[in-house]
Amino acid sequence: MIRRGRGVAVTIHSSGLTGGNDPSEAIIRLHVDGSVTVSIGSVDMGQGVKTIARQLTAEVLEMDPKLVKVIAGDTDPDPMCTGQFASRTTLVCGNAVKKAAEDLKYKIMQYAAAKFQTPMEQLVYSDGVIASAVEPGKRITLPELAGEACWVAQDALIGVGRHCPVFPPRDMETGKADFFQALQYCACVADVAVDDETGEVEVEKLYVALEMGKALNPLLLEGQIEGGASFGVGFGLSEDILPYYPSIEHMRTSFREYRIPTALDMPPVESVLVEKPSSFGPFGAKGCGEIVVNPVGPAIVNAVSNALGGVRFFELPLTPERVLRALEEHEKAEACQK
């Protein structure tokens, strides 16, 4: 018989390492045609750091994102980056890119102030045009300024940014300390169908709500949610490296036995983005790479337990054998109580 159930799980996760010492750097160079190149040490593994770096740069410099080229992951010329882990990239690398863009913008304004012999405070930067707020005739576009800086003044306009989370000292009286600059929150609801004769579990639908600060790119976030959900379904239902009885020769040695969910195995995933901007992230954003994985497996377990009338599980994945064994033990325990 097919039994259906619903399960819920919630989780919390940090962005970046605890206690600091987690730097990232960025370098942005203005070219003669008004375009820019962003160099970062972060690696784009599909999570979209190049897109986010392009967006942040274009936002600060008020330019078309098509004019922003991002070079990432070349450890020879690119600046320092601790790495891609701990959901740190948007928060730490993103802040470094934002600071580099702001540094370049300041140097652009500084160059324009010297050119116009005008105090920098009287200049306005808007949509790639630098103009005097008090003398309308004094204005220059970013490509014009870049060309003049290169060919006439022979000046290189380069912005540099570095971000390393700084934490307040430990409270010596209470022993408490803030070890994280930003925390994300995620909830998952799983609907499942369980065959109590075969032990097979089918996830029919997942609902995932993610609070990740400001959503810089909702499409990328939905991709992260769906990818994280597939990880959770995998370790919830099929992924296991323990050897089978009776010996280690039965261990899974290839992806034929070690089943990773594909798009064909995934249920519909309904994503909900909850925005609560962080004061620590670039334009309020936080990381989101790992947190979605965490609640999916527990939500599936709770859903199966709900479907089977309270059967408890203490091992993952929920293979058919484990489901049937747990159901049998649960029914025996209930019979003994009667």
Coordinates of N, CA and C in Angstrom, one line a residue, residues 108-216:
I108 N 38.7 57.6 -10.4 CA 38.1 58.3 -11.6 C 37.7 59.7 -11.2
M109 N 37.0 59.8 -10.1 CA 36.6 61.1 -9.6 C 37.8 62.0 -9.3
Q110 N 38.8 61.5 -8.8 CA 40.0 62.2 -8.4 C 40.7 62.7 -9.7
Y111 N 40.7 61.9 -10.7 CA 41.3 62.3 -12.0 C 40.4 63.4 -12.6
A112 N 39.1 63.3 -12.6 CA 38.2 64.3 -13.2 C 38.3 65.6 -12.4
A113 N 38.5 65.5 -11.1 CA 38.6 66.8 -10.3 C 39.9 67.5 -10.7
A114 N 41.0 66.8 -11.0 CA 42.3 67.4 -11.4 C 42.1 68.0 -12.8
K115 N 41.5 67.3 -13.7 CA 41.3 67.7 -15.0 C 40.5 69.0 -15.1
F116 N 39.4 69.1 -14.3 CA 38.5 70.2 -14.3 C 38.9 71.3 -13.4
Q117 N 39.9 71.0 -12.5 CA 40.4 71.9 -11.5 C 39.2 72.3 -10.6
T118 N 38.5 71.3 -10.2 CA 37.2 71.4 -9.4 C 37.3 70.5 -8.2
P119 N 36.9 71.0 -7.0 CA 36.8 70.1 -5.9 C 36.0 68.9 -6.2
M120 N 36.5 67.7 -5.7 CA 35.8 66.5 -6.0 C 34.4 66.5 -5.4
E121 N 34.1 67.2 -4.4 CA 32.8 67.3 -3.8 C 31.8 67.9 -4.7
Q122 N 32.3 68.7 -5.7 CA 31.3 69.3 -6.6 C 31.0 68.5 -7.9
L123 N 31.7 67.3 -7.9 CA 31.4 66.5 -9.1 C 30.4 65.4 -8.8
V124 N 29.6 65.1 -9.8 CA 28.6 64.0 -9.7 C 28.9 62.9 -10.7
Y125 N 28.9 61.7 -10.3 CA 29.1 60.5 -11.1 C 27.7 59.9 -11.3
S126 N 27.2 59.8 -12.6 CA 25.9 59.2 -12.9 C 25.9 58.6 -14.2
D127 N 25.6 57.3 -14.2 CA 25.5 56.5 -15.5 C 26.7 56.7 -16.4
G128 N 27.9 56.6 -15.8 CA 29.1 56.7 -16.6 C 29.5 58.0 -17.1
V129 N 28.9 59.1 -16.5 CA 29.2 60.5 -16.8 C 29.6 61.2 -15.6
I130 N 30.8 61.9 -15.7 CA 31.3 62.7 -14.5 C 31.1 64.2 -14.9
A131 N 30.3 64.9 -14.1 CA 30.0 66.3 -14.4 C 30.0 67.1 -13.2
S132 N 30.3 68.4 -13.4 CA 30.3 69.4 -12.3 C 28.8 69.7 -11.9
A133 N 28.5 69.8 -10.6 CA 27.2 70.1 -10.2 C 27.0 71.6 -10.3
V134 N 28.1 72.4 -10.4 CA 27.9 73.9 -10.4 C 28.3 74.5 -11.7
E135 N 29.1 73.8 -12.6 CA 29.4 74.3 -13.9 C 29.0 73.3 -14.9
P136 N 27.9 73.5 -15.6 CA 27.3 72.5 -16.5 C 28.3 72.1 -17.7
G137 N 29.1 73.0 -18.0 CA 30.0 72.8 -19.2 C 31.1 71.8 -18.9
K138 N 31.3 71.5 -17.6 CA 32.4 70.6 -17.3 C 31.8 69.2 -17.1
R139 N 31.9 68.3 -18.1 CA 31.4 67.0 -18.1 C 32.3 66.1 -19.0
I140 N 32.4 64.8 -18.6 CA 33.2 63.9 -19.4 C 32.6 62.5 -19.2
T141 N 32.5 61.7 -20.3 CA 32.0 60.4 -20.2 C 33.2 59.5 -19.7
L142 N 32.8 58.3 -19.2 CA 33.9 57.4 -18.7 C 34.8 56.9 -19.9
P143 N 34.3 56.6 -21.1 CA 35.2 56.2 -22.1 C 36.2 57.4 -22.5
E144 N 35.7 58.6 -22.5 CA 36.5 59.7 -22.8 C 37.6 59.9 -21.8
L145 N 37.2 59.8 -20.5 CA 38.1 59.9 -19.4 C 39.2 58.8 -19.5
A146 N 38.7 57.6 -19.7 CA 39.7 56.5 -19.8 C 40.7 56.6 -20.9
G147 N 40.2 57.1 -22.1 CA 41.1 57.3 -23.2 C 42.1 58.4 -22.9
E148 N 41.6 59.5 -22.3 CA 42.5 60.6 -22.0 C 43.6 60.2 -21.0
A149 N 43.1 59.4 -19.9 CA 44.0 59.0 -18.9 C 45.1 58.1 -19.5
C150 N 44.8 57.3 -20.5 CA 45.8 56.4 -21.1 C 46.7 57.1 -22.0
W151 N 46.1 57.9 -23.0 CA 46.9 58.4 -24.1 C 47.6 59.8 -23.8
V152 N 46.9 60.6 -23.0 CA 47.4 61.9 -22.7 C 48.2 61.9 -21.3
A153 N 47.5 61.6 -20.3 CA 48.1 61.6 -18.9 C 49.0 60.4 -18.7
Q154 N 48.8 59.4 -19.5 CA 49.6 58.1 -19.3 C 49.4 57.6 -17.8
D155 N 48.2 57.6 -17.4 CA 47.9 57.2 -16.0 C 47.0 55.9 -16.0
A156 N 47.4 55.0 -15.2 CA 46.6 53.7 -15.1 C 45.6 53.9 -14.0
L157 N 44.4 53.7 -14.3 CA 43.3 53.8 -13.3 C 42.9 52.3 -12.9
I158 N 43.3 52.0 -11.7 CA 43.1 50.6 -11.2 C 42.6 50.7 -9.7
G159 N 41.5 49.9 -9.5 CA 40.9 49.9 -8.2 C 41.3 48.6 -7.5
V160 N 41.6 48.6 -6.2 CA 42.0 47.5 -5.4 C 41.1 47.3 -4.2
G161 N 40.7 46.1 -4.0 CA 39.8 45.9 -2.8 C 40.2 44.6 -2.1
R162 N 40.1 44.7 -0.8 CA 40.5 43.5 0.0 C 39.4 43.4 1.2
H163 N 38.9 42.2 1.4 CA 38.0 42.1 2.5 C 38.4 40.9 3.4
C164 N 38.5 41.1 4.6 CA 38.7 40.0 5.6 C 37.8 40.3 6.8
P165 N 36.9 39.4 7.1 CA 36.0 39.6 8.2 C 36.7 39.9 9.5
V166 N 36.3 41.0 10.2 CA 36.8 41.4 11.5 C 35.8 41.1 12.5
F167 N 36.2 40.5 13.6 CA 35.2 40.1 14.7 C 35.6 40.8 16.0
P168 N 34.6 41.2 16.7 CA 34.9 41.9 18.0 C 35.6 40.9 19.0
P169 N 36.3 41.4 19.9 CA 37.0 40.5 20.9 C 36.0 39.8 21.8
R170 N 36.5 38.7 22.3 CA 35.7 37.9 23.2 C 35.3 38.7 24.5
D171 N 34.1 38.5 25.0 CA 33.8 39.1 26.2 C 34.4 38.3 27.3
M172 N 35.3 38.9 28.1 CA 36.1 38.1 29.0 C 35.3 37.7 30.3
E173 N 34.2 38.5 30.5 CA 33.3 38.1 31.7 C 32.4 37.0 31.4
T174 N 31.8 37.0 30.2 CA 30.8 35.9 29.8 C 31.4 34.8 29.0
G175 N 32.6 35.1 28.4 CA 33.2 34.1 27.5 C 32.6 34.1 26.1
K176 N 31.6 34.9 25.9 CA 30.9 34.9 24.6 C 31.6 35.7 23.5
A177 N 31.4 35.3 22.3 CA 32.0 36.0 21.2 C 31.2 35.8 19.9
D178 N 31.3 36.8 19.0 CA 30.6 36.6 17.7 C 31.6 36.0 16.7
F179 N 31.3 34.8 16.3 CA 32.2 34.0 15.4 C 31.8 34.1 13.9
F180 N 30.6 34.6 13.7 CA 30.1 34.7 12.3 C 29.6 36.1 12.0
Q181 N 30.0 36.6 10.8 CA 29.5 37.9 10.3 C 28.0 37.8 9.8
A182 N 27.7 36.7 9.3 CA 26.3 36.5 8.7 C 25.9 35.1 8.8
L183 N 24.6 34.9 9.1 CA 24.0 33.6 9.2 C 22.8 33.5 8.2
Q184 N 22.7 32.4 7.5 CA 21.5 32.2 6.6 C 20.6 31.2 7.3
Y185 N 19.4 31.2 6.9 CA 18.3 30.3 7.4 C 17.6 29.7 6.3
C186 N 17.2 28.4 6.5 CA 16.6 27.7 5.4 C 15.6 26.7 6.0
A187 N 14.4 26.5 5.4 CA 13.4 25.6 5.8 C 13.0 24.7 4.6
C188 N 12.7 23.5 4.8 CA 12.3 22.6 3.7 C 11.1 21.8 4.2
V189 N 10.2 21.6 3.3 CA 9.0 20.8 3.5 C 9.0 19.7 2.3
A190 N 8.9 18.5 2.7 CA 9.0 17.4 1.8 C 7.7 16.6 1.8
D191 N 7.1 16.3 0.6 CA 6.0 15.4 0.5 C 6.5 14.1 -0.2
V192 N 6.2 13.0 0.5 CA 6.7 11.7 0.0 C 5.6 10.7 -0.1
A193 N 5.8 9.7 -0.9 CA 5.0 8.5 -1.0 C 5.8 7.3 -0.7
V194 N 5.4 6.4 0.2 CA 6.1 5.3 0.7 C 5.3 4.0 0.4
D195 N 6.0 3.1 -0.2 CA 5.4 1.8 -0.5 C 5.7 0.9 0.7
D196 N 4.8 0.5 1.6 CA 5.1 -0.2 2.8 C 5.3 -1.7 2.5
E197 N 5.2 -2.1 1.2 CA 5.5 -3.5 0.9 C 6.9 -3.7 0.3
T198 N 7.4 -2.7 -0.4 CA 8.7 -2.7 -0.9 C 9.7 -1.8 -0.2
G199 N 9.2 -0.9 0.5 CA 10.1 0.1 1.2 C 10.6 1.2 0.4
E200 N 10.1 1.3 -0.9 CA 10.6 2.4 -1.8 C 10.0 3.7 -1.4
V201 N 10.8 4.7 -1.5 CA 10.3 6.1 -1.1 C 10.4 7.0 -2.4
E202 N 9.4 7.7 -2.7 CA 9.4 8.7 -3.8 C 9.1 10.0 -3.2
V203 N 10.0 11.0 -3.5 CA 9.7 12.4 -3.0 C 8.9 13.0 -4.1
E204 N 7.7 13.4 -3.8 CA 6.8 13.9 -4.7 C 6.9 15.4 -5.0
K205 N 7.3 16.2 -3.9 CA 7.5 17.6 -4.1 C 8.3 18.1 -2.9
L206 N 9.2 19.1 -3.2 CA 9.9 19.8 -2.2 C 9.6 21.3 -2.2
Y207 N 9.4 21.9 -1.0 CA 9.3 23.3 -0.9 C 10.5 23.8 0.0
V208 N 11.2 24.8 -0.6 CA 12.4 25.3 0.1 C 12.3 26.8 0.2
A209 N 12.4 27.2 1.5 CA 12.4 28.7 1.8 C 13.8 29.1 2.2
L210 N 14.4 30.0 1.6 CA 15.8 30.4 1.9 C 15.9 31.9 2.2
E211 N 16.4 32.2 3.4 CA 16.7 33.6 3.8 C 18.2 33.8 3.6
M212 N 18.6 34.7 2.6 CA 20.0 34.8 2.2 C 20.4 36.3 2.1
G213 N 19.7 37.1 2.9 CA 20.1 38.6 2.8 C 19.3 39.2 1.6
K214 N 20.1 39.9 0.8 CA 19.5 40.5 -0.4 C 19.8 39.6 -1.6
A215 N 18.7 39.4 -2.4 CA 18.9 38.5 -3.6 C 19.5 39.3 -4.7
L216 N 20.8 39.2 -4.9 CA 21.5 39.9 -6.0 C 21.0 39.3 -7.4

